[in-house]
Structure formats: structure tokens, C-alpha cells
XYZ file of C-alpha atoms in Angstrom:
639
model
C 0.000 0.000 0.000
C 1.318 3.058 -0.621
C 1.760 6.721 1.437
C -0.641 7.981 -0.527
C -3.560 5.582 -0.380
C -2.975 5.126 3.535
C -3.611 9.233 3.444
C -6.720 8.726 1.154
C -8.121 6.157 3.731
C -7.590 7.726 7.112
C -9.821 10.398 6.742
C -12.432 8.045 6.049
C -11.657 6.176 8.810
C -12.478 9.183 11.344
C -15.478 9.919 9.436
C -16.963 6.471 10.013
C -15.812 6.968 13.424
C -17.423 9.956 14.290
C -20.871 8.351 12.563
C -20.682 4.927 15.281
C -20.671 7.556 17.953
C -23.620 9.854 16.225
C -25.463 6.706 15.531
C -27.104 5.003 19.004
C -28.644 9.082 19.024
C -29.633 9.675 15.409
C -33.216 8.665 16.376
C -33.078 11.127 19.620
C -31.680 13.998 16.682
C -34.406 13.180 14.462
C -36.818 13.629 17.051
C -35.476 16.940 18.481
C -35.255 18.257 14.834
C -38.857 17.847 14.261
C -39.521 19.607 17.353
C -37.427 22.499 15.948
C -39.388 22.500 12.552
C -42.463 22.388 14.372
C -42.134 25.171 16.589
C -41.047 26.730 12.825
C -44.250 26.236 11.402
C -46.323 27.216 13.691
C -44.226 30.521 14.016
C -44.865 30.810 10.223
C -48.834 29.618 10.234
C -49.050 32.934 12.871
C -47.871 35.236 10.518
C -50.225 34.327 8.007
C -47.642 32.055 5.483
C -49.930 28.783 5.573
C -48.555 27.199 2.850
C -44.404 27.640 3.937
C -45.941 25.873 7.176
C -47.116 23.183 5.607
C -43.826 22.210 3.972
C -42.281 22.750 7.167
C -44.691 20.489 9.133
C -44.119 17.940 6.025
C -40.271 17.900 6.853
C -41.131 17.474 10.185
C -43.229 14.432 9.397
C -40.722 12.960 7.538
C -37.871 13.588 10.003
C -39.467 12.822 12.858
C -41.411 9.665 11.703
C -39.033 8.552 9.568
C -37.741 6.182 11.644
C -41.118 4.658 13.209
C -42.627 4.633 10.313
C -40.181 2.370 8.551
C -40.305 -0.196 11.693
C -43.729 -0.271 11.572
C -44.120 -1.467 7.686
C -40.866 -3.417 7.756
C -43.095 -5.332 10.835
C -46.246 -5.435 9.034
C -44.764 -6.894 6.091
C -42.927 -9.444 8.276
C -45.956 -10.385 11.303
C -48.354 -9.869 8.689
C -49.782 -8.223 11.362
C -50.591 -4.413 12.266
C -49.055 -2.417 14.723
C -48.898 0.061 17.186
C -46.401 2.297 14.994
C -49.085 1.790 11.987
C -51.859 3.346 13.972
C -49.660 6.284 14.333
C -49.011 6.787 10.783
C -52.642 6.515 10.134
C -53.506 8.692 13.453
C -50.886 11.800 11.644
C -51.778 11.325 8.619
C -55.654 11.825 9.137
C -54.669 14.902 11.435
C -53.072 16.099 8.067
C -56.061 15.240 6.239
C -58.716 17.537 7.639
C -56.125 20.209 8.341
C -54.384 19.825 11.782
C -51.237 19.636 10.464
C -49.711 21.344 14.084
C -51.264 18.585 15.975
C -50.390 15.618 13.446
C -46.868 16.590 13.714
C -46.839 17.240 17.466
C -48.434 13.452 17.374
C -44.980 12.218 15.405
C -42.486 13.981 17.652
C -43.762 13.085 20.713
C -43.822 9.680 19.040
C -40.795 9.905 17.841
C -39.799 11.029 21.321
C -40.922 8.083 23.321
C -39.408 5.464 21.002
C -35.843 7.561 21.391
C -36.356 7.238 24.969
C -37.261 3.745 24.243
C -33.810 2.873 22.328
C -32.215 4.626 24.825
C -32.959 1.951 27.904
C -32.341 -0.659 25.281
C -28.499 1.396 24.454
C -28.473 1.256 28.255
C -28.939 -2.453 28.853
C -26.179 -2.881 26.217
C -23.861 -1.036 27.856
C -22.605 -3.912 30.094
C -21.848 -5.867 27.795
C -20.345 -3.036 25.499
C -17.929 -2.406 28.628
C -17.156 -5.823 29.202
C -15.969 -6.293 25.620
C -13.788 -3.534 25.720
C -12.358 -5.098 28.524
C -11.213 -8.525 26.139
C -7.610 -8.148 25.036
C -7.786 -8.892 20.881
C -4.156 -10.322 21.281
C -2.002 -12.341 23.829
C 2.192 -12.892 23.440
C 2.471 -16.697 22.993
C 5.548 -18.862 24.399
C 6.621 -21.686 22.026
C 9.871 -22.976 22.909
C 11.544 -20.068 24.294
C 10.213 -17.639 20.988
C 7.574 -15.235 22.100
C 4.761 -13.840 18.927
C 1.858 -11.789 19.293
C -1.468 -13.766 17.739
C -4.861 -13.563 17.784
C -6.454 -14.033 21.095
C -8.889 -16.344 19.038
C -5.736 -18.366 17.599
C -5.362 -19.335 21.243
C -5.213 -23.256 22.046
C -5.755 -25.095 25.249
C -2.439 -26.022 26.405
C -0.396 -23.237 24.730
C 1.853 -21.004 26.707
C 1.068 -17.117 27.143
C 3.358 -14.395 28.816
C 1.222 -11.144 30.671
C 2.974 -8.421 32.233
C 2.196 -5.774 34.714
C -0.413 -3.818 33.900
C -2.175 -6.522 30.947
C -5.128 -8.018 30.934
C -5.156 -11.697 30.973
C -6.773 -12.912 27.119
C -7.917 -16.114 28.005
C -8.912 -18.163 31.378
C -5.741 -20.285 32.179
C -3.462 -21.532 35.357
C -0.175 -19.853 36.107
C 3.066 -22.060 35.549
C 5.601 -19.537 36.301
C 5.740 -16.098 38.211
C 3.586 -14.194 41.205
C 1.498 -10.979 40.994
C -1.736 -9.320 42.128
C -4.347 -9.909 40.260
C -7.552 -7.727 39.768
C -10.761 -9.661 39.155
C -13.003 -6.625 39.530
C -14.257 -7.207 36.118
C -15.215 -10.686 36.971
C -15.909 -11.131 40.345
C -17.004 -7.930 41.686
C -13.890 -7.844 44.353
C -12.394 -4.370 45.069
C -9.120 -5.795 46.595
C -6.643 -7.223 44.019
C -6.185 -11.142 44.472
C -2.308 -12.633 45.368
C -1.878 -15.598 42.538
C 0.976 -17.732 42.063
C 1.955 -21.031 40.158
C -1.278 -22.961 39.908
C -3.724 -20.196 40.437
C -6.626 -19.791 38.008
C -6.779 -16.647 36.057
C -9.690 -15.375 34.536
C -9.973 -13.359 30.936
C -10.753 -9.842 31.344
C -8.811 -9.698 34.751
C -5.501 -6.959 35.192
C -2.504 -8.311 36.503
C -0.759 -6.098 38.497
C 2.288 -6.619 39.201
C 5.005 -9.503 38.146
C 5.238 -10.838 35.012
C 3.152 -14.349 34.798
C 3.115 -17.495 32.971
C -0.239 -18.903 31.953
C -1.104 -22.170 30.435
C -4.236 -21.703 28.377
C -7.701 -24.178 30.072
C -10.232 -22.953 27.555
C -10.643 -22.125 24.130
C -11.433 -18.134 23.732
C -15.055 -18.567 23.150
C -15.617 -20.538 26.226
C -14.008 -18.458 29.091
C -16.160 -17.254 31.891
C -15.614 -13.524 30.900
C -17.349 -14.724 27.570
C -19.655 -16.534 29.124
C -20.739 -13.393 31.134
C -21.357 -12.029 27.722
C -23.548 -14.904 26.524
C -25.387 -14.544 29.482
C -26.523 -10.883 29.476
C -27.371 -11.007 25.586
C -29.811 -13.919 26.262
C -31.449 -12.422 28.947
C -32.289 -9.353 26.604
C -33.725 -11.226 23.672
C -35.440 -12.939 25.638
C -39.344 -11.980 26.707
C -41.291 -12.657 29.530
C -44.537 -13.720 29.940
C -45.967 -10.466 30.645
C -44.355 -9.183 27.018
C -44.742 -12.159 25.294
C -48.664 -11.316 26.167
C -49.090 -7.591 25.047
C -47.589 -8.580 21.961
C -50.106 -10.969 20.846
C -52.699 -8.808 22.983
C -51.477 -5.366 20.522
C -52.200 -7.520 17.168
C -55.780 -7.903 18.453
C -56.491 -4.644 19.816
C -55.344 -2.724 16.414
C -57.262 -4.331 14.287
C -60.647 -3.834 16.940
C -59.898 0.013 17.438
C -59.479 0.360 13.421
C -62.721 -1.597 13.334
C -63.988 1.322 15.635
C -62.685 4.063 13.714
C -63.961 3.003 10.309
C -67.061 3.134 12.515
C -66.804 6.331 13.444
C -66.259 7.922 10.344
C -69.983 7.308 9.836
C -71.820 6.085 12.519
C -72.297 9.182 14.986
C -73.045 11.495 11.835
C -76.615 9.218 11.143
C -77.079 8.173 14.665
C -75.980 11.518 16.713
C -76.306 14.025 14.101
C -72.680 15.041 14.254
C -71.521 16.663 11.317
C -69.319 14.945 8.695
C -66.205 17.313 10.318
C -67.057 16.448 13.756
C -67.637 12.605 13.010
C -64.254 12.412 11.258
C -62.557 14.865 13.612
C -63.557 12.446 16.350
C -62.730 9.306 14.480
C -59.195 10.882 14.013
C -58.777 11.638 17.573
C -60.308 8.025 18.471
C -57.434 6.629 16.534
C -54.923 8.478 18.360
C -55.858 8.283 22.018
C -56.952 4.290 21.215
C -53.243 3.418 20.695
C -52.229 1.175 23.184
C -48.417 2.703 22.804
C -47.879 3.190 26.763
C -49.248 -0.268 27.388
C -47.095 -2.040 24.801
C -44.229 0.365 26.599
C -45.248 -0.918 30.024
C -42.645 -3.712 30.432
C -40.035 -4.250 27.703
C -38.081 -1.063 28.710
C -38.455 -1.943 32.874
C -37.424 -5.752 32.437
C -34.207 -4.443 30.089
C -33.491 -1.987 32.814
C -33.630 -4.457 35.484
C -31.425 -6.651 33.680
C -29.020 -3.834 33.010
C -29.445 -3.140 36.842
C -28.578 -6.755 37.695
C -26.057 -7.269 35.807
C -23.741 -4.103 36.953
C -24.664 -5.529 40.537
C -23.116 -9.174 39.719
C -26.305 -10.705 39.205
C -26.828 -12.443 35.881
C -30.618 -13.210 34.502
C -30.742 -14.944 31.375
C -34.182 -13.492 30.425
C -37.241 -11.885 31.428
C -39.273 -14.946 32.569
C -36.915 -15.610 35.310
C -36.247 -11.735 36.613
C -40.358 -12.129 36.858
C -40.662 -15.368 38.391
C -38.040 -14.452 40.957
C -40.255 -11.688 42.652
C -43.263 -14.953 42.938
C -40.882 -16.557 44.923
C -42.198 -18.241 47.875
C -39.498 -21.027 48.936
C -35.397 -21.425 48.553
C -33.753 -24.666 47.894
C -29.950 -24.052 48.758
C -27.352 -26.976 48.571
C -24.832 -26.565 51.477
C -20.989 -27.589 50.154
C -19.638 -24.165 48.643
C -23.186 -22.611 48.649
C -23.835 -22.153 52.728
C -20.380 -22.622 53.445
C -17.118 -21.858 52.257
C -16.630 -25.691 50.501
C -13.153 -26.124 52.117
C -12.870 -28.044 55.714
C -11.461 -25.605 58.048
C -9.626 -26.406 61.068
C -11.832 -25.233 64.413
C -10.719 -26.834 67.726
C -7.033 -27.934 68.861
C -7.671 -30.437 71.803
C -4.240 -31.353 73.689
C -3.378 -33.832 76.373
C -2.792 -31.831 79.526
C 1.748 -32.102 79.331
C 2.145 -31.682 75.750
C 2.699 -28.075 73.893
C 0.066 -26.999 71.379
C 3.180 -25.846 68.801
C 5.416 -29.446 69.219
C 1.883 -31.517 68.941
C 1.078 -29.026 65.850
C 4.788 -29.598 64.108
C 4.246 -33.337 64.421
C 0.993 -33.805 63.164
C 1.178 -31.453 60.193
C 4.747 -32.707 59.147
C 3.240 -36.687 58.874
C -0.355 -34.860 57.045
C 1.635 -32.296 54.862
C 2.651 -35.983 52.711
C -0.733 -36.855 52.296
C -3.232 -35.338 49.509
C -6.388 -35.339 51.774
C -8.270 -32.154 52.094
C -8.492 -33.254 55.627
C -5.111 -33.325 55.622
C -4.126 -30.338 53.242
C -6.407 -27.982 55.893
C -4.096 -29.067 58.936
C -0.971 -28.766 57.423
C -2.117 -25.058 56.375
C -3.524 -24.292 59.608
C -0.625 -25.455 61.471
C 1.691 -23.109 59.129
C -0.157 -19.771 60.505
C 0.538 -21.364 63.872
C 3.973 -22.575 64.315
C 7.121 -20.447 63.703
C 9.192 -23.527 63.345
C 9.411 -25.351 60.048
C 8.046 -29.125 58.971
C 10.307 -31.704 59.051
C 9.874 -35.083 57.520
C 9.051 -38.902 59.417
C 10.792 -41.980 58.913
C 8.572 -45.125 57.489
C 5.534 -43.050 56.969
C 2.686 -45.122 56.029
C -0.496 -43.881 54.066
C -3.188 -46.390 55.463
C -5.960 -46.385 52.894
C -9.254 -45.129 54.356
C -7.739 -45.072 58.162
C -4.970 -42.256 58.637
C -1.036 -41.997 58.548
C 1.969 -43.649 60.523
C 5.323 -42.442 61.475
C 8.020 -41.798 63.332
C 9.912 -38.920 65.098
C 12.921 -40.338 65.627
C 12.290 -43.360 68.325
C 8.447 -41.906 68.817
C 5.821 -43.502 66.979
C 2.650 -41.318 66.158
C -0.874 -42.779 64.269
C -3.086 -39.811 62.903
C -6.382 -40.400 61.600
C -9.483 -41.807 62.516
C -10.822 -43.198 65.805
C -10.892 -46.960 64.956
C -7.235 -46.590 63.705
C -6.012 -45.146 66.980
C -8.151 -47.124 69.280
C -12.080 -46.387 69.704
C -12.124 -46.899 73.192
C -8.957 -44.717 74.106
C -9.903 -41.934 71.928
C -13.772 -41.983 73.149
C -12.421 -41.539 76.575
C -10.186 -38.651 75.395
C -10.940 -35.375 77.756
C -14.044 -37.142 79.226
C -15.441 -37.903 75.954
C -15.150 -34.620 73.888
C -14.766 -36.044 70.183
C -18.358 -37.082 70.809
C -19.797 -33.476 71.825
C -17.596 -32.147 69.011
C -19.231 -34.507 66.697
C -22.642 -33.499 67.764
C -22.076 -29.876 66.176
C -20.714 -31.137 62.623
C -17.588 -31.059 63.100
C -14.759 -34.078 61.818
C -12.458 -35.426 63.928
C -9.019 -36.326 63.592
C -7.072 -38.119 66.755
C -3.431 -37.692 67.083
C -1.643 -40.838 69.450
C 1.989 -41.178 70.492
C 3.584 -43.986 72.525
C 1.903 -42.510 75.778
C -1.812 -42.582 74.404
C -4.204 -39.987 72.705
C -1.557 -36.919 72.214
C -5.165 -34.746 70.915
C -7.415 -34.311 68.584
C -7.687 -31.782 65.798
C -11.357 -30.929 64.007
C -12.665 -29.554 61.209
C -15.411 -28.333 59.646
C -17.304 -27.323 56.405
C -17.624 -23.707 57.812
C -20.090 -21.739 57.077
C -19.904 -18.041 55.254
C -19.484 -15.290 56.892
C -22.526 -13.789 54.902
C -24.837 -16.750 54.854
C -27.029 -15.711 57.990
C -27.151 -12.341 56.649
C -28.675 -13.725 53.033
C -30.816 -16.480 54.832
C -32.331 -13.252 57.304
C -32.722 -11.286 54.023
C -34.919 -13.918 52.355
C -37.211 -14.106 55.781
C -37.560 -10.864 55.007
C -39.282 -11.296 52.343
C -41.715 -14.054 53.147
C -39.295 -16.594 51.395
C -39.102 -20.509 53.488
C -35.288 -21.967 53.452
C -34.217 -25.721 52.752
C -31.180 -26.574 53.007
C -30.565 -29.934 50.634
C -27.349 -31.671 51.332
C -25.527 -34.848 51.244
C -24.137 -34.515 54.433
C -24.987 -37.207 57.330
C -27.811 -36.145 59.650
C -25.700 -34.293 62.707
C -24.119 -32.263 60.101
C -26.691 -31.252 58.150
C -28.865 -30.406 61.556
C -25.636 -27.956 63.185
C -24.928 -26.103 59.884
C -28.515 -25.940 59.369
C -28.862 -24.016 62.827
C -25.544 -22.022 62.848
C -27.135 -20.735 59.168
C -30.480 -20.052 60.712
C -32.373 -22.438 57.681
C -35.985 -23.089 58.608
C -35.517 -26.859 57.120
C -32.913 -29.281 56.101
C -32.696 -32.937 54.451
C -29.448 -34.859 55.093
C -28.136 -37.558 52.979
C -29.303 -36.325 49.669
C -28.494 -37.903 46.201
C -29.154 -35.831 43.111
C -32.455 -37.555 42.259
C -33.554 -37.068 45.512
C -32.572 -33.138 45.547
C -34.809 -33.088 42.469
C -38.031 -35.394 44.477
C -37.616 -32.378 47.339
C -37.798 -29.435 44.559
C -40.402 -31.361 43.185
C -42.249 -31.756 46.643
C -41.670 -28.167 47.597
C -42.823 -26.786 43.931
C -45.982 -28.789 45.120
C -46.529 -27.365 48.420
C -45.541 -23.989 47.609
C -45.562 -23.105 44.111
C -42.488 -20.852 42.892
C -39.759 -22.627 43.870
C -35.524 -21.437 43.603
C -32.895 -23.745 43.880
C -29.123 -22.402 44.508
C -26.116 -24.606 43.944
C -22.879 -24.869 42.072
C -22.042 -28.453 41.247
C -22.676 -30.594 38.848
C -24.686 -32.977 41.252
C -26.777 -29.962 41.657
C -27.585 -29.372 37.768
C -30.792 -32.229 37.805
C -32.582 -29.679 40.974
C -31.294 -26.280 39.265
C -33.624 -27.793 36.056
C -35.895 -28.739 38.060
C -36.682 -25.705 40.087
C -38.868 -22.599 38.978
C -35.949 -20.614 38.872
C -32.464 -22.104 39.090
C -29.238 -20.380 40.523
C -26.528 -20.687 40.182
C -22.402 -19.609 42.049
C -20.544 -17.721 39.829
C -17.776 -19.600 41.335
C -19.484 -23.435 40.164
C -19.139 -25.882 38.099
C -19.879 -25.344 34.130
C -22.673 -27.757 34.168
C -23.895 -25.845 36.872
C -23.527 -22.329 34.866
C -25.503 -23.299 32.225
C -28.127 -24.824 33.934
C -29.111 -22.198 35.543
C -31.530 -19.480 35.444
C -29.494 -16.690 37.383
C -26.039 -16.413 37.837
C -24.230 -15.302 41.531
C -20.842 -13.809 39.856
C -19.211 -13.013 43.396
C -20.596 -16.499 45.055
C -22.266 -13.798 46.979
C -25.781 -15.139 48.542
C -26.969 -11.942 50.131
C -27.575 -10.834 46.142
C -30.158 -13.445 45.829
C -32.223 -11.357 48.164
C -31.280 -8.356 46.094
C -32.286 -9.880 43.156
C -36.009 -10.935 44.364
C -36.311 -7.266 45.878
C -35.394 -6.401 42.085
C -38.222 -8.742 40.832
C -40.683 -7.581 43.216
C -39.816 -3.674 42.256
C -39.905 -4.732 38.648
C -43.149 -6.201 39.024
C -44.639 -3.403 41.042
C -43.480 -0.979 38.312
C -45.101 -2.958 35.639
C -48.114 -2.995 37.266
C -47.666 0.420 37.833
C -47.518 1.197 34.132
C -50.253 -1.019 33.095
C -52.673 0.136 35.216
C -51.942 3.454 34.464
C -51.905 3.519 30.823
C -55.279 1.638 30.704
C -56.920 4.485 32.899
C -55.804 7.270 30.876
C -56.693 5.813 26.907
C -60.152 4.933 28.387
C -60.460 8.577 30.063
C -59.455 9.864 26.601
C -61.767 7.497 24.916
C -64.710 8.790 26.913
C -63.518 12.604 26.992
C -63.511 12.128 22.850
C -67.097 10.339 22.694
C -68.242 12.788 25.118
C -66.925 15.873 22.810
C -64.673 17.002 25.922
C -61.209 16.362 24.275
C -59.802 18.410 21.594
C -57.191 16.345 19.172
C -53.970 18.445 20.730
C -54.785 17.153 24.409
C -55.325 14.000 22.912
C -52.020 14.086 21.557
C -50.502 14.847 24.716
C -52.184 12.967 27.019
C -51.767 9.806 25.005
C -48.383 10.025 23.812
C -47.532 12.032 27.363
C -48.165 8.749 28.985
C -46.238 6.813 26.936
C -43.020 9.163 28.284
C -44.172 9.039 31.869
C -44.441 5.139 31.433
C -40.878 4.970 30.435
C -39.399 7.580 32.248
C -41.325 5.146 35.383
C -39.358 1.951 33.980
C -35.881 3.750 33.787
C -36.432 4.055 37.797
C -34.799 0.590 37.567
C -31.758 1.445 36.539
C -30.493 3.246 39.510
C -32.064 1.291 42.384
């Protein structure tokens, strides 16, 4: 390519820039243009040039209903069906027709005004996703064999090698092989302090590192990372309609066709019945056709269920569509699994128990250095818990020896220490323990490990599934609101029953399968109707399917992901109360608009058959409450 074609083509390149930013407000331009040439013509019809107003109020027509106009054929043509936009067309041009050319073009920019502010909650609920794409790196610098290249991020391969340095986002969802930094998963997970990663850390696309240069081994093809996903997510949700839509729409075929019925009507009926004249029948008729529009009620709930999406979405809570954002705010029972949903998912250590002439540091260092060479996550939380305890370091046994099922065997040199469970140490001797205090322990959930030396029981450590700090606040929240709590878990029964009390769960069912998480949503659908499930493996997918409205942990398995109706991004419970408090508001506010825009075109109707109403206040009542209607459903977006 040459200097001088690169010259020719820049300046086109800026021009087609500056029309993508114009373009998501042409129709708000158009709109506000007609207004201009309105207020023009009737500044013209004053002084007494009739005919220059006309052509102005034509322009304005055209420019202001441009836009309408052409969705409302282009719909026609495809439903086969007429529309709301039709009736408008009709509605103006009739004004035109017997001379109200000021009213017919009001009627088209206030039209034209309301379907602006329409397109503008729709450019709103797009504008998550818009800044989340911004936020996906379009290349990556890819390791082979010591050579570093810049590709595609979509060239990207499970398996190859990419290098990120401070300050990058990460292009793909992969574990780091070499290197430590900060990470911050903002984007992702909602969390406003950076995260510490090092080799074999997860690393999500989308995320900044922020600090040290970093390895990563790509885990997932570009188009399947969970910053993608995200994306998926939020664009299903917004094509698709709920119930309450899904209704008006096939309700607003019907209705046009009746209130054309009407008008046709009109135009003759009152002249032989009432005596009107032929002016006053078809003045009426006209204004019939424009207060009979059902343009506020078709507005009542597309823009307020966008807007709560949008809404949801900025707050880390994903709905993938309308019916389930609706169905939420029904809700009259919770389903929650309880491993990495009520609690944390990791055994945590919670009581040190030590015979009376032994240290708490030298019975730590022993215990965690024969546990830190097994892979048991038993195991795995001692050895970390005895790390933030002892200042000494782990050394390592002689003839350790894994016993399958039973615990671990050692020596320090000439001692000889057994860790693991009771029957491997001695049932009786480790029952007797501290006047019996494994058993007490047991009663509240908690596992027990027993520690023995040559003298006898040397202590016991336990651990427990422990529960989230915010759990009780999210189970109180959903109380709140009139929702029941079951806790489903496969859990024995004392477990289930102490983290069913320390959560503050109304009910609980221990020793569940999948199939029989999915007979209890089944049971509870039946006893109370709208049912939510919340989980995040994949034994939970069968119940998530199962339930009214499934959701999901941002945090959970794939299967579990796309299962689901609603997405927790932040693994954060006390949003599921958030989210039905959305529902509820949503639902209130289309009710709201409903209600309200029936009132107002049957007061209009009856004002116009009673010859009260005069085609301007037509014209702004009925296209005025299209604007409040909206204007009510933006609400949404800031609550």
C-alpha cells in the first residue's frame, strides 16, 4: 500500500468513526429536529404564510417519523400483522387530512420522542456488555519454545503457553506455571481488593494483573471463558421476553385491528345516529385513533425488564431473560445446597484439643509434618492451619505409612505417632479422650481427627465445612421477604442439623443424592408453588432444572452455569435477596404502568365520545403517557 492511499483512507476512517458515535442518538436527533421544525411552522402559520408551514410540518413528518414509520411497515410486512407504529401513521396522517397539520406533527415527535427514549434503555442495557468487551484483550504474546509472537487471542489453544505483564489483561482463562502478581478480578468477580496468585492459580480473561510478570497455560478455548460466558449470558437475557411481554404482543395484534374496526365506525356512525356533522364525526374518528393506541401499554414492560437486567447485571447478578427476573419476585421457597453454597466448601480447622503435658506448637509440628505428605483435604487444611501457627518449620518422618481409608503412621525419631481416625487409633482410648469430647464435638458437625503417640491420645484436631461469613445475613434477608429456606445436602444427619442451625435455615434434608434433591424441589414446587434452587455443582444441575428458577455460584461448576436461570458472579448469597427485591420492584413498576396507561386511553376514549377532548390534548395525554411510562421503567436502573 502506498503513502498515498494510507492518506486517502484515514480520513475516512475518522469519518466512520465519528458516525458509530452519532449513531445510538440519530433517532433522539431526528426527534429533536422535528420539534425544531415544528415550533417553525407554527411561528410561520401565525404570521399568516400557511402554505411555507405546511412544507415545514411535512419535513417534520418525515424527520421525525421517519424512523417509526419504517419499523412499523418493515413489521407489518414481516408479522403480517398491524401495529402500534401503523396506527400512528394513520392517526398523523388523518390529522393532516382535515387540516391539523400542528397537531399531526406534534403526534410524530412526541412519538418519535418516546421510542428515542425507548432505544435509549435498550443502548443502556447494552452497555454492560459493550464495557465488558472492551475489557477482552484482541491479542495475547504466545511462548513456544523459548520464541515469544503476538497472535490472535482467538488463535489461542488449550495447552499453549502465554506471557502477561504488569499492567495486561489476561486474554484467556488459564493456570499460572511460572511467576507471582496481584491480580484484579473486579471485572469478573465484583472484588475491590486485588487477588495474590501464584503457580497454579486460576486466572480469569478480562482480569488486570498487576504486578510480576506471569506465565499462563491456556484451560479454555477463547469462546468458552467465563468472561465470555458473562457475555452470553446478558445477551440472552435481553432477547429474551417474559410472559408479561410475550402477552401484550399478541394482545397489541388484536387490539389494532378492533380500534381500526372502531374508527372506520366512526367515520360514519355518529353522523346518522348523533347528528354530528361529517367534520365532527371524522374529527372524532381521528382523535379516536390516536388516544386508542395502546403505545404506553405495549411500553409498560419491555423497557423496565431491560433496565432491570441492566441493573442486575452491573450488581453481579446475571438473569438470562425476562421470565426468570419475573418469576423471581413470585418466589415463595429457597432450595440451597450446602458444600460451597452455605459454606465456604473447604474443611477448616476449628478446635485444637491437647493432652494436659504436651505443647500446642510441638503436637502441631508433628501432626502437620506426617499430614503435609498426604493429599487429603483433611489433611491439606491441617498442614495449612498449622503453618499460621507454628514459627518452626516441617520436618519429615521416617517409614511413613499412608493407610488407605484409616490415617497416617510415622516416626519422630524413636516416637511412633498414628493420625487419623478413631478406629485406627483405638475407639475406646480416643472416646475416653478429655471425658469424651470427640463425641460433643461430633454433635455440632464437626470431623475429627485423633493424634496418638507412645503414651496414648496426644489430641485431637477438628474440622469443619464452615459456614460463610454472609450466609445468615442472606438467609435473614430472604425471611424478610416471606421466602421458606431448605437446606438440601448430602451430608450425614448431625451435620446437616448444626450447619442448618448455625445458618439459621428453617428446614434441612441430610443424605441427599441428586435424584432425591430433584423429588424435594419437586415436593416443595408442590406445596408452595415458585420454587428457587441455589447450587454450584454438577450434582446440583438435575434440581437447578428442576426448580422454577435455578441459581446458580458464579464460582461453580460449568454444568452448573448453564443450567441455571441466574447467575451469583461473586458467590455472593446476600444478592439473591437483592435480586427478588429487584423482581418484586420490577413487578410493582409494571403494574404500575399497566394500570396506568389503561386508565388514561379509556379517560381519553370517553372525553372524545363525550366531545370534551380536543385532538392536541389528545395528543398529549396519550403520547404524554407513553413518556411518563418509560421515564417510570428507567427508575430501575439506579435502584
Amino acid at each position: 500500500m502506498t503513502t498515498d492511499t494510507k492518506q486517502l483512507r484515514q480520513p475516512a476512517t475518522l469519518e466512520s468513526h465519528g458516525l458509530e458515535k452519532i449513531k445510538p442518538h440519530l433517532e433522539l436527533i431526528a426527534a429533536l429536529l422535528s420539534g425544531v421544525l415544528i415550533l417553525v411552522g407554527w411561528l410561520l402559520d401565525k404570521n399568516g404564510l400557511g402554505t411555507s408551514a405546511v412544507i415545514i410540518y411535512l419535513m417534520a413528518f418525515i424527520i421525525g417519523g421517519f424512523a417509526k414509520a419504517k419499523e412499523g411497515i418493515e413489521d407489518t410486512i414481516e408479522d403480517k400483522e398491524l401495529n402500534v407504529e401503523m396506527l400512528m401513521i394513520f392517526a398523523a396522517i388523518g390529522s393532516a387530512i382535515i387540516g391539523y397539520w400542528t397537531e399531526g406533527a406534534i403526534l410524530i415527535f412526541i412519538f418519535a420522542l418516546s421510542g428515542a427514549l425507548e432505544t435509549y434503555t435498550m443502548n443502556k442495557s447494552h452497555k454492560e456488555i459493550s464495557a465488558l468487551m472492551d475489557l477482552q484483550p484482541e491479542e495475547a504474546l504466545r511462548v513456544t519454545n523459548g520464541y515469544s509472537e503476538t497472535v490472535a487471542v482467538s488463535q489461542l489453544v488449550v495447552g499453549d503457553l502465554i506471557l502477561v505483564k504488569p499492567g495486561e489483561r489476561v486474554p484467556s482463562d488459564g493456570t499460572i506455571t511460572d511467576g507471582r502478581t496481584n491480580i484484579d478480578q473486579a471485572a469478573i468477580t465484583g472484588e475491590s481488593v486485588p487477588v495474590t496468585k501464584s503457580v497454579g492459580d486460576e486466572v480469569f480473561a478480562g482480569t488486570v494483573n498487576l504486578r510480576g510478570t506471569i506465565t499462563i497455560e491456556i484451560t479454555k478455548p477463547s469462546n468458552e471463558t467465563l468472561f465470555q460466558k458473562i457475555i452470553t449470558l446478558v445477551q440472552s437475557a435481553q432477547s429474551e421476553k417474559s410472559p408479561s411481554q410475550l402477552f401484550i404482543e399478541r394482545f397489541e395484534g388484536t387490539y389494532v385491528k378492533v380500534v381500526l374496526a372502531v374508527v372506520a365506525l366512526m367515520m360514519f356512525v355518529p353522523h346518522f345516529a348523533l347528528g354530528w356533522s361529517w367534520t365532527e364525526t371524522f374529527y372524532r374518528a381521528m382523535i379516536l385513533l390516536v388516544v386508542a393506541s395502546p403505545c404506553a401499554l405495549v411500553a409498560s414492560i419491555m423497557p423496565a425488564t431491560l433496565s432491570a437486567i441492566s441493573n442486575g447485571a452491573r450488581h453481579g447478578i446475571l438473569f438470562k431473560g425476562g421470565v426468570h427476573l419475573e418469576n423471581l419476585g413470585n418466589l415463595q421457597a429457597i432450595a440451597l445446597d450446602k458444600t460451597g453454597t452455605l459454606t465456604k466448601g473447604k474443611p477448616e480447622v476449628t478446635d485444637v484439643v491437647i493432652r494436659e503435658n504436651l505443647q500446642e506448637e510441638d503436637f502441631l509440628l508433628r501432626v502437620a509434618s506426617i499430614e503435609n505428605y498426604s493429599n487429603h483435604p483433611l489433611a491439606t487444611a491441617i498442614v495449612r492451619y498449622a503453618k499460621s501457627r507454628i514459627t518452626k518449620e516441617l520436618v519429615k518422618p521416617t517409614d511413613m505409612e499412608d493407610i488407605s481409608g484409616n490415617g497416617v503412621q510415622a516416626y519422630f525419631g524413636n516416637e511412633f505417632w498414628q493420625v487419623g481416625r478413631a478406629s485406627f487409633v483405638g475407639r475406646d482410648e480416643a472416646e475416653q479422650f478429655q471425658n469424651g469430647i470427640a463425641l460433643s464435638l461430633a454433635n455440632e458437625g464437626k470431623t475429627i481427627v485423633f493424634a496418638k503417640d507412645e503414651h496414648g491420645i496426644a489430641g485431637i484436631i477438628t474440622l469443619k465445612d464452615v459456614v460463610r461469613e454472609e450466609t445468615v445475613k442472606a438467609i435473614e434477608a430472604l425471611k424478610k421477604e416471606g421466602i421458606y429456606t431448605v437446606m438440601l445436602t448430602g451430608d450425614g444427619e448431625k451435620t446437616a442439623r448444626a450447619i442448618a442451625i448455625e445458618s439459621h435455615i428453617d428446614a434441612y434434608i441430610a443424605e441427599c443424592l441428586p435424584e432425591t434433591k430433584v423429588d424435594e424441589i419437586k415436593k416443595l414446587k408442590e406445596q408452595f408453588g415458585t420454587v428457587a434452587m441455589v447450587g454450584d455443582g454438577i450434582n446440583d444441575a438435575p434440581a437447578l432444572a428442576t426448580a422454577s428458577v435455578g441459581i446458580a455460584m458464579g464460582e461453580g461448576t460449568d454444568v452448573a452455569l448453564e443450567t441455571a436461570d441466574v447467575v451469583l458472579m461473586k458467590n455472593n448469597l446476600p444478592r439473591i435477596a437483592e435480586a427478588v427485591k429487584l423482581s418484586k420492584k420490577m413487578n410493582r413498576i409494571i403494574k404500575q404502568n399497566v394500570i396506568f396507561s389503561i386508565v388514561v386511553i379509556m379517560l381519553l376514549i370517553s372525553s372524545n365520545f363525550l366531545q370534551f377532548l380536543d385532538l392536541p390534548y389528545g395528543v398529549i395525554g396519550h403520547e404524554g403517557s407513553t413518556i411518563l411510562v418509560i421515564l417510570n421503567s428507567l427508575r430501575l436502573l439506579r435502584s
